[in-house]
PDB file of C-alpha atoms in Angstrom:
ATOM      1  CA  UNK G1139      21.786 127.495 169.158  1.00  0.00           C
ATOM      2  CA  UNK G1140      18.636 125.492 169.736  1.00  0.00           C
ATOM      3  CA  UNK G1141      17.506 126.359 166.240  1.00  0.00           C
ATOM      4  CA  UNK G1142      20.796 125.172 164.722  1.00  0.00           C
ATOM      5  CA  UNK G1143      20.614 121.940 166.693  1.00  0.00           C
ATOM      6  CA  UNK G1144      17.126 121.327 165.413  1.00  0.00           C
ATOM      7  CA  UNK G1145      18.308 121.816 161.851  1.00  0.00           C
ATOM      8  CA  UNK G1146      21.125 119.351 162.342  1.00  0.00           C
ATOM      9  CA  UNK G1147      18.729 116.805 163.796  1.00  0.00           C
ATOM     10  CA  UNK G1148      16.313 117.355 160.948  1.00  0.00           C
ATOM     11  CA  UNK G1149      19.031 116.905 158.354  1.00  0.00           C
ATOM     12  CA  UNK G1150      20.137 113.704 160.085  1.00  0.00           C
ATOM     13  CA  UNK G1151      16.597 112.336 160.007  1.00  0.00           C
ATOM     14  CA  UNK G1152      16.226 113.222 156.338  1.00  0.00           C
ATOM     15  CA  UNK G1153      19.552 111.565 155.535  1.00  0.00           C
ATOM     16  CA  UNK G1154      18.465 108.391 157.287  1.00  0.00           C
ATOM     17  CA  UNK G1155      15.157 108.420 155.439  1.00  0.00           C
ATOM     18  CA  UNK G1156      16.963 108.918 152.144  1.00  0.00           C
ATOM     19  CA  UNK G1157      19.273 105.989 152.952  1.00  0.00           C
ATOM     20  CA  UNK G1158      16.285 103.785 153.742  1.00  0.00           C
ATOM     21  CA  UNK G1159      14.607 104.836 150.511  1.00  0.00           C
ATOM     22  CA  UNK G1160      17.826 104.090 148.643  1.00  0.00           C
ATOM     23  CA  UNK G1161      17.936 100.579 150.098  1.00  0.00           C
ATOM     24  CA  UNK G1162      14.314 100.022 149.131  1.00  0.00           C
ATOM     25  CA  UNK G1163      15.029 101.242 145.601  1.00  0.00           C
ATOM     26  CA  UNK G1164      18.025  98.915 145.328  1.00  0.00           C
ATOM     27  CA  UNK G1165      15.900  96.007 146.555  1.00  0.00           C
ATOM     28  CA  UNK G1166      13.205  96.915 144.054  1.00  0.00           C
ATOM     29  CA  UNK G1167      15.778  97.076 141.261  1.00  0.00           C
ATOM     30  CA  UNK G1168      17.040  93.613 142.226  1.00  0.00           C
ATOM     31  CA  UNK G1169      13.497  92.255 142.114  1.00  0.00           C
ATOM     32  CA  UNK G1170      12.972  93.804 138.706  1.00  0.00           C
ATOM     33  CA  UNK G1171      16.180  92.200 137.425  1.00  0.00           C
ATOM     34  CA  UNK G1172      15.082  88.801 138.795  1.00  0.00           C
ATOM     35  CA  UNK G1173      11.650  89.169 137.250  1.00  0.00           C
ATOM     36  CA  UNK G1174      13.216  90.144 133.940  1.00  0.00           C
ATOM     37  CA  UNK G1175      15.443  87.071 133.998  1.00  0.00           C
ATOM     38  CA  UNK G1176      12.426  84.871 134.695  1.00  0.00           C
ATOM     39  CA  UNK G1177      10.490  86.481 131.870  1.00  0.00           C
ATOM     40  CA  UNK G1178      13.409  85.885 129.524  1.00  0.00           C
ATOM     41  CA  UNK G1179      13.603  82.269 130.661  1.00  0.00           C
ATOM     42  CA  UNK G1180       9.896  81.798 130.011  1.00  0.00           C
ATOM     43  CA  UNK G1181      10.721  82.146 126.322  1.00  0.00           C
ATOM     44  CA  UNK G1182      12.314  78.694 126.707  1.00  0.00           C
ATOM     45  CA  UNK G1183       9.175  77.163 128.169  1.00  0.00           C
ATOM     46  CA  UNK G1184       5.918  75.781 126.830  1.00  0.00           C
ATOM     47  CA  UNK G1185       2.626  74.315 127.997  1.00  0.00           C
ATOM     48  CA  UNK G1186       2.505  70.514 128.153  1.00  0.00           C
ATOM     49  CA  UNK G1187      -0.077  69.128 125.741  1.00  0.00           C
ATOM     50  CA  UNK G1188      -1.154  66.560 128.335  1.00  0.00           C
ATOM     51  CA  UNK G1189      -1.282  68.314 131.738  1.00  0.00           C
ATOM     52  CA  UNK G1190      -1.543  71.965 130.510  1.00  0.00           C
ATOM     53  CA  UNK G1191       1.207  72.995 132.922  1.00  0.00           C
ATOM     54  CA  UNK G1192       3.918  75.378 131.702  1.00  0.00           C
ATOM     55  CA  UNK G1193       7.424  73.974 132.128  1.00  0.00           C
ATOM     56  CA  UNK G1194      10.918  74.890 131.020  1.00  0.00           C
ATOM     57  CA  UNK G1195      12.564  73.269 128.010  1.00  0.00           C
ATOM     58  CA  UNK G1196      14.662  71.044 130.287  1.00  0.00           C
ATOM     59  CA  UNK G1197      11.418  69.303 131.304  1.00  0.00           C
ATOM     60  CA  UNK G1198      10.837  68.057 127.742  1.00  0.00           C
ATOM     61  CA  UNK G1199      12.671  65.602 125.541  1.00  0.00           C
ATOM     62  CA  UNK G1200      14.034  67.060 122.306  1.00  0.00           C
ATOM     63  CA  UNK G1201      11.379  65.232 120.299  1.00  0.00           C
ATOM     64  CA  UNK G1202       8.480  66.408 122.498  1.00  0.00           C
ATOM     65  CA  UNK G1203       9.818  69.969 122.667  1.00  0.00           C
ATOM     66  CA  UNK G1204       9.702  70.253 118.876  1.00  0.00           C
ATOM     67  CA  UNK G1205       6.060  69.156 118.791  1.00  0.00           C
ATOM     68  CA  UNK G1206       3.393  71.846 119.028  1.00  0.00           C
ATOM     69  CA  UNK G1207       1.498  69.748 121.595  1.00  0.00           C
ATOM     70  CA  UNK G1208       4.481  67.952 123.090  1.00  0.00           C
ATOM     71  CA  UNK G1209       4.311  66.306 126.516  1.00  0.00           C
ATOM     72  CA  UNK G1210       6.613  67.020 129.443  1.00  0.00           C
ATOM     73  CA  UNK G1211       8.838  64.208 130.703  1.00  0.00           C
ATOM     74  CA  UNK G1212       6.562  63.484 133.672  1.00  0.00           C
ATOM     75  CA  UNK G1213       3.498  62.945 131.474  1.00  0.00           C
ATOM     76  CA  UNK G1214       5.460  61.015 128.847  1.00  0.00           C
ATOM     77  CA  UNK G1215       6.879  58.668 131.495  1.00  0.00           C
ATOM     78  CA  UNK G1216       3.429  58.132 133.022  1.00  0.00           C
ATOM     79  CA  UNK G1217       1.857  57.286 129.659  1.00  0.00           C
ATOM     80  CA  UNK G1218       4.749  54.995 128.781  1.00  0.00           C
ATOM     81  CA  UNK G1219       4.448  53.190 132.110  1.00  0.00           C
ATOM     82  CA  UNK G1220       0.682  52.759 131.668  1.00  0.00           C
ATOM     83  CA  UNK G1221       1.193  51.359 128.171  1.00  0.00           C
ATOM     84  CA  UNK G1222       3.864  48.995 129.447  1.00  0.00           C
ATOM     85  CA  UNK G1223       1.604  47.707 132.228  1.00  0.00           C
ATOM     86  CA  UNK G1224      -1.211  47.152 129.741  1.00  0.00           C
ATOM     87  CA  UNK G1225       1.076  45.177 127.440  1.00  0.00           C
ATOM     88  CA  UNK G1226       2.401  43.093 130.315  1.00  0.00           C
ATOM     89  CA  UNK G1227      -1.147  42.268 131.404  1.00  0.00           C
ATOM     90  CA  UNK G1228      -1.905  40.430 128.165  1.00  0.00           C
ATOM     91  CA  UNK G1229      -1.385  36.718 127.464  1.00  0.00           C
ATOM     92  CA  UNK G1230       2.142  35.428 126.707  1.00  0.00           C
ATOM     93  CA  UNK G1231       3.329  35.896 123.142  1.00  0.00           C
ATOM     94  CA  UNK G1232       3.674  32.672 121.192  1.00  0.00           C
ATOM     95  CA  UNK G1233       7.337  32.001 120.473  1.00  0.00           C
ATOM     96  CA  UNK G1234       8.357  29.819 117.530  1.00  0.00           C
ATOM     97  CA  UNK G1235      11.656  27.914 117.564  1.00  0.00           C
ATOM     98  CA  UNK G1236      11.742  26.952 113.907  1.00  0.00           C
ATOM     99  CA  UNK G1237      14.437  27.649 111.286  1.00  0.00           C
ATOM    100  CA  UNK G1238      14.325  31.148 109.789  1.00  0.00           C
ATOM    101  CA  UNK G1239      15.456  32.369 106.363  1.00  0.00           C
ATOM    102  CA  UNK G1240      18.990  33.752 106.551  1.00  0.00           C
ATOM    103  CA  UNK G1241      21.235  36.086 104.584  1.00  0.00           C
ATOM    104  CA  UNK G1242      24.941  36.909 104.729  1.00  0.00           C
ATOM    105  CA  UNK G1243      26.047  40.179 106.297  1.00  0.00           C
ATOM    106  CA  UNK G1244      27.845  42.259 103.618  1.00  0.00           C
ATOM    107  CA  UNK G1245      31.550  42.247 104.348  1.00  0.00           C
ATOM    108  CA  UNK G1246      31.248  39.038 106.382  1.00  0.00           C
ATOM    109  CA  UNK G1247      30.076  36.676 103.644  1.00  0.00           C
ATOM    110  CA  UNK G1248      30.272  33.051 104.718  1.00  0.00           C
ATOM    111  CA  UNK G1249      31.074  34.007 108.330  1.00  0.00           C
ATOM    112  CA  UNK G1250      28.128  36.023 109.631  1.00  0.00           C
ATOM    113  CA  UNK G1251      24.389  35.787 108.965  1.00  0.00           C
ATOM    114  CA  UNK G1252      21.123  37.381 110.107  1.00  0.00           C
ATOM    115  CA  UNK G1253      17.517  36.324 109.629  1.00  0.00           C
ATOM    116  CA  UNK G1254      15.652  37.870 106.696  1.00  0.00           C
ATOM    117  CA  UNK G1255      12.284  38.130 108.463  1.00  0.00           C
ATOM    118  CA  UNK G1256      13.166  40.506 111.319  1.00  0.00           C
ATOM    119  CA  UNK G1257      10.187  42.828 112.067  1.00  0.00           C
ATOM    120  CA  UNK G1258      10.860  46.238 110.470  1.00  0.00           C
ATOM    121  CA  UNK G1259      10.427  49.545 112.269  1.00  0.00           C
ATOM    122  CA  UNK G1260       7.434  51.752 111.408  1.00  0.00           C
ATOM    123  CA  UNK G1261       9.549  54.066 109.251  1.00  0.00           C
ATOM    124  CA  UNK G1262      11.769  51.306 107.931  1.00  0.00           C
ATOM    125  CA  UNK G1263      14.887  52.813 109.492  1.00  0.00           C
ATOM    126  CA  UNK G1264      17.528  51.375 111.795  1.00  0.00           C
ATOM    127  CA  UNK G1265      16.692  52.417 115.400  1.00  0.00           C
ATOM    128  CA  UNK G1266      18.990  54.895 117.094  1.00  0.00           C
ATOM    129  CA  UNK G1267      19.545  52.471 119.977  1.00  0.00           C
ATOM    130  CA  UNK G1268      19.871  48.689 119.988  1.00  0.00           C
ATOM    131  CA  UNK G1269      18.870  47.806 123.555  1.00  0.00           C
ATOM    132  CA  UNK G1270      16.479  45.131 122.243  1.00  0.00           C
ATOM    133  CA  UNK G1271      19.548  43.201 121.082  1.00  0.00           C
ATOM    134  CA  UNK G1272      22.327  44.356 123.420  1.00  0.00           C
ATOM    135  CA  UNK G1273      20.459  43.796 126.699  1.00  0.00           C
ATOM    136  CA  UNK G1274      19.337  40.196 125.950  1.00  0.00           C
ATOM    137  CA  UNK G1275      22.893  39.405 124.820  1.00  0.00           C
ATOM    138  CA  UNK G1276      24.257  40.661 128.139  1.00  0.00           C
ATOM    139  CA  UNK G1277      21.534  38.681 129.956  1.00  0.00           C
ATOM    140  CA  UNK G1278      22.583  35.469 128.242  1.00  0.00           C
ATOM    141  CA  UNK G1279      26.120  36.039 129.528  1.00  0.00           C
ATOM    142  CA  UNK G1280      25.408  36.995 133.153  1.00  0.00           C
ATOM    143  CA  UNK G1281      22.761  34.309 133.761  1.00  0.00           C
ATOM    144  CA  UNK G1282      19.297  34.296 135.423  1.00  0.00           C
ATOM    145  CA  UNK G1283      18.142  37.277 137.495  1.00  0.00           C
ATOM    146  CA  UNK G1284      15.578  36.690 140.239  1.00  0.00           C
ATOM    147  CA  UNK G1285      12.155  38.262 139.594  1.00  0.00           C
ATOM    148  CA  UNK G1286      13.122  39.009 135.986  1.00  0.00           C
ATOM    149  CA  UNK G1287      13.968  35.814 134.081  1.00  0.00           C
ATOM    150  CA  UNK G1288      14.641  32.178 134.943  1.00  0.00           C
ATOM    151  CA  UNK G1289      17.171  29.638 133.682  1.00  0.00           C
ATOM    152  CA  UNK G1290      14.414  27.973 131.618  1.00  0.00           C
ATOM    153  CA  UNK G1291      13.430  31.297 130.027  1.00  0.00           C
ATOM    154  CA  UNK G1292      17.084  31.984 129.329  1.00  0.00           C
ATOM    155  CA  UNK G1293      17.424  28.624 127.566  1.00  0.00           C
ATOM    156  CA  UNK G1294      14.433  29.432 125.352  1.00  0.00           C
ATOM    157  CA  UNK G1295      15.840  32.874 124.618  1.00  0.00           C
ATOM    158  CA  UNK G1296      19.213  31.404 123.620  1.00  0.00           C
ATOM    159  CA  UNK G1297      17.473  29.115 121.133  1.00  0.00           C
ATOM    160  CA  UNK G1298      15.333  31.954 119.723  1.00  0.00           C
ATOM    161  CA  UNK G1299      18.227  34.383 119.308  1.00  0.00           C
ATOM    162  CA  UNK G1300      20.414  31.688 117.730  1.00  0.00           C
ATOM    163  CA  UNK G1301      17.779  31.192 115.031  1.00  0.00           C
ATOM    164  CA  UNK G1302      17.670  34.956 114.403  1.00  0.00           C
ATOM    165  CA  UNK G1303      21.421  35.606 114.718  1.00  0.00           C
ATOM    166  CA  UNK G1304      23.366  32.344 114.322  1.00  0.00           C
ATOM    167  CA  UNK G1305      26.540  33.864 115.825  1.00  0.00           C
ATOM    168  CA  UNK G1306      24.723  34.429 119.145  1.00  0.00           C
ATOM    169  CA  UNK G1307      26.171  31.381 121.053  1.00  0.00           C
ATOM    170  CA  UNK G1308      29.688  32.310 119.917  1.00  0.00           C
ATOM    171  CA  UNK G1309      29.179  35.904 121.073  1.00  0.00           C
ATOM    172  CA  UNK G1310      27.955  34.711 124.468  1.00  0.00           C
ATOM    173  CA  UNK G1311      30.937  32.435 124.940  1.00  0.00           C
ATOM    174  CA  UNK G1312      33.425  35.091 123.794  1.00  0.00           C
ATOM    175  CA  UNK G1313      31.987  37.669 126.202  1.00  0.00           C
ATOM    176  CA  UNK G1314      32.146  35.160 129.054  1.00  0.00           C
ATOM    177  CA  UNK G1315      35.819  34.583 128.313  1.00  0.00           C
ATOM    178  CA  UNK G1316      36.274  38.371 128.269  1.00  0.00           C
ATOM    179  CA  UNK G1317      34.938  38.523 131.844  1.00  0.00           C
ATOM    180  CA  UNK G1318      31.556  40.133 131.267  1.00  0.00           C
ATOM    181  CA  UNK G1319      29.884  37.895 133.850  1.00  0.00           C
ATOM    182  CA  UNK G1320      32.169  39.430 136.491  1.00  0.00           C
ATOM    183  CA  UNK G1321      30.415  42.777 135.921  1.00  0.00           C
ATOM    184  CA  UNK G1322      27.008  41.325 136.761  1.00  0.00           C
ATOM    185  CA  UNK G1323      26.378  43.260 139.989  1.00  0.00           C
ATOM    186  CA  UNK G1324      27.606  46.552 138.562  1.00  0.00           C
ATOM    187  CA  UNK G1325      25.446  46.182 135.455  1.00  0.00           C
ATOM    188  CA  UNK G1326      22.326  45.335 137.437  1.00  0.00           C
ATOM    189  CA  UNK G1327      22.889  48.301 139.752  1.00  0.00           C
ATOM    190  CA  UNK G1328      23.068  50.622 136.733  1.00  0.00           C
ATOM    191  CA  UNK G1329      19.665  49.446 135.476  1.00  0.00           C
ATOM    192  CA  UNK G1330      16.744  51.870 135.476  1.00  0.00           C
ATOM    193  CA  UNK G1331      13.466  52.419 133.664  1.00  0.00           C
ATOM    194  CA  UNK G1332      11.342  49.784 132.003  1.00  0.00           C
ATOM    195  CA  UNK G1333      12.722  46.289 131.656  1.00  0.00           C
ATOM    196  CA  UNK G1334      13.634  44.939 128.203  1.00  0.00           C
ATOM    197  CA  UNK G1335      12.007  41.734 126.867  1.00  0.00           C
ATOM    198  CA  UNK G1336      14.404  38.806 126.949  1.00  0.00           C
ATOM    199  CA  UNK G1337      13.038  37.801 123.534  1.00  0.00           C
ATOM    200  CA  UNK G1338      12.376  40.600 121.056  1.00  0.00           C
ATOM    201  CA  UNK G1339       8.733  41.788 121.268  1.00  0.00           C
ATOM    202  CA  UNK G1340       7.756  38.699 123.267  1.00  0.00           C
ATOM    203  CA  UNK G1341       5.596  39.107 126.359  1.00  0.00           C
ATOM    204  CA  UNK G1342       5.624  36.599 129.203  1.00  0.00           C
ATOM    205  CA  UNK G1343       9.004  35.005 128.440  1.00  0.00           C
ATOM    206  CA  UNK G1344      11.200  36.963 130.821  1.00  0.00           C
ATOM    207  CA  UNK G1345      12.403  40.547 130.925  1.00  0.00           C
ATOM    208  CA  UNK G1346      15.816  42.028 131.656  1.00  0.00           C
ATOM    209  CA  UNK G1347      16.614  45.069 133.838  1.00  0.00           C
ATOM    210  CA  UNK G1348      17.286  47.928 131.424  1.00  0.00           C
ATOM    211  CA  UNK G1349      21.029  48.515 131.700  1.00  0.00           C
ATOM    212  CA  UNK G1350      22.310  52.002 130.876  1.00  0.00           C
ATOM    213  CA  UNK G1351      23.213  52.527 127.225  1.00  0.00           C
ATOM    214  CA  UNK G1352      26.882  53.295 127.899  1.00  0.00           C
ATOM    215  CA  UNK G1353      27.187  50.193 130.043  1.00  0.00           C
ATOM    216  CA  UNK G1354      25.618  48.079 127.298  1.00  0.00           C
ATOM    217  CA  UNK G1355      28.193  49.251 124.766  1.00  0.00           C
ATOM    218  CA  UNK G1356      31.068  48.880 127.221  1.00  0.00           C
ATOM    219  CA  UNK G1357      29.967  45.325 128.010  1.00  0.00           C
ATOM    220  CA  UNK G1358      29.842  44.227 124.373  1.00  0.00           C
ATOM    221  CA  UNK G1359      33.100  45.994 123.546  1.00  0.00           C
ATOM    222  CA  UNK G1360      34.994  43.834 126.030  1.00  0.00           C
ATOM    223  CA  UNK G1361      35.543  41.759 122.888  1.00  0.00           C
ATOM    224  CA  UNK G1362      35.937  44.147 119.955  1.00  0.00           C
ATOM    225  CA  UNK G1363      35.430  41.414 117.356  1.00  0.00           C
ATOM    226  CA  UNK G1364      32.094  40.567 118.941  1.00  0.00           C
ATOM    227  CA  UNK G1365      31.176  44.256 119.075  1.00  0.00           C
ATOM    228  CA  UNK G1366      32.051  44.715 115.398  1.00  0.00           C
ATOM    229  CA  UNK G1367      29.897  41.758 114.396  1.00  0.00           C
ATOM    230  CA  UNK G1368      26.963  42.751 116.623  1.00  0.00           C
ATOM    231  CA  UNK G1369      26.950  46.316 115.284  1.00  0.00           C
ATOM    232  CA  UNK G1370      27.092  45.053 111.699  1.00  0.00           C
ATOM    233  CA  UNK G1371      24.214  42.633 112.276  1.00  0.00           C
ATOM    234  CA  UNK G1372      22.075  45.327 113.888  1.00  0.00           C
ATOM    235  CA  UNK G1373      22.522  47.530 110.846  1.00  0.00           C
ATOM    236  CA  UNK G1374      21.736  44.773 108.354  1.00  0.00           C
ATOM    237  CA  UNK G1375      18.840  43.098 110.169  1.00  0.00           C
ATOM    238  CA  UNK G1376      16.670  46.217 109.785  1.00  0.00           C
ATOM    239  CA  UNK G1377      17.833  46.863 106.212  1.00  0.00           C
ATOM    240  CA  UNK G1378      17.043  43.575 104.444  1.00  0.00           C
ATOM    241  CA  UNK G1379      14.449  45.131 102.101  1.00  0.00           C
ATOM    242  CA  UNK G1380      16.773  47.981 101.147  1.00  0.00           C
ATOM    243  CA  UNK G1381      19.662  45.580 100.523  1.00  0.00           C
ATOM    244  CA  UNK G1382      17.441  43.321  98.398  1.00  0.00           C
ATOM    245  CA  UNK G1383      16.286  46.325  96.371  1.00  0.00           C
ATOM    246  CA  UNK G1384      19.861  47.509  95.843  1.00  0.00           C
ATOM    247  CA  UNK G1385      20.939  44.022  94.804  1.00  0.00           C
ATOM    248  CA  UNK G1386      18.031  43.724  92.351  1.00  0.00           C
ATOM    249  CA  UNK G1387      18.856  47.144  90.877  1.00  0.00           C
ATOM    250  CA  UNK G1388      22.518  46.202  90.486  1.00  0.00           C
ATOM    251  CA  UNK G1389      21.510  42.952  88.777  1.00  0.00           C
ATOM    252  CA  UNK G1390      19.192  44.827  86.426  1.00  0.00           C
ATOM    253  CA  UNK G1391      21.932  47.271  85.514  1.00  0.00           C
ATOM    254  CA  UNK G1392      24.312  44.397  84.940  1.00  0.00           C
ATOM    255  CA  UNK G1393      21.842  42.685  82.597  1.00  0.00           C
ATOM    256  CA  UNK G1394      21.360  45.947  80.726  1.00  0.00           C
ATOM    257  CA  UNK G1395      25.101  46.371  80.210  1.00  0.00           C
ATOM    258  CA  UNK G1396      25.403  42.780  78.995  1.00  0.00           C
ATOM    259  CA  UNK G1397      22.593  43.327  76.507  1.00  0.00           C
ATOM    260  CA  UNK G1398      24.167  46.546  75.249  1.00  0.00           C
ATOM    261  CA  UNK G1399      27.535  44.845  74.804  1.00  0.00           C
ATOM    262  CA  UNK G1400      25.965  42.021  72.836  1.00  0.00           C
ATOM    263  CA  UNK G1401      24.331  44.467  70.421  1.00  0.00           C
ATOM    264  CA  UNK G1402      20.745  44.534  69.162  1.00  0.00           C
ATOM    265  CA  UNK G1403      18.823  41.294  69.054  1.00  0.00           C
ATOM    266  CA  UNK G1404      18.683  39.698  65.579  1.00  0.00           C
ATOM    267  CA  UNK G1405      15.483  40.271  63.636  1.00  0.00           C
ATOM    268  CA  UNK G1406      13.292  37.351  62.745  1.00  0.00           C
ATOM    269  CA  UNK G1407      13.610  36.373  59.119  1.00  0.00           C
TER     270      UNK G1407
END
């Protein structure tokens, strides 16, 4: 009987040991699955070209992710902030309030104009965002903001923008009537990131809290006619050279057709 009892006890001990081993194996299997998932995720990661730290794709902008030596968002923000501080440390940009050459906006001939000398982008394309125009327009509607721009700076900005986009005062007044100024606090609370110059590419003449893109569009679209005109101007103001080239080509083709219709030029006798 004692021998049988010992066997039972031994079997019980072995069973418990097997159960413990089973739990350890299950825990090990779970760790292996977690490690495998992490290894799979590492395929969507890369080393930052600035800090040499490996980060997941979510830590990079789309543009930086596609670069072989792209920077993570932290490094990109730091470099951008340093560049911004350096630019702000320089002397004020000279602002000229003199008449500028103008052209009609196609589709709005006689009613809407833009300046012909707007600084082009590096690649000659229309920017994907128009904060440099939208944000100052909103600023002119909501009035001065302490620590950002004064009433005097706002007056100068109004004059400068009117010379660049003659419809500017009308847009400001229309948006005031639409109640944009009543959204002042909400718009300022939504601001984040680097402030936008009150005057395009001008340093030392006031800067505006950078309002969120969606809020910018929503603000301008309080008056859809204003929004339509602003969007059209933003497309044309960066495309003056292309429009001039297209117009010259059309004129050349027209002259060619006229010459063909008139027949060959008479020979000298």
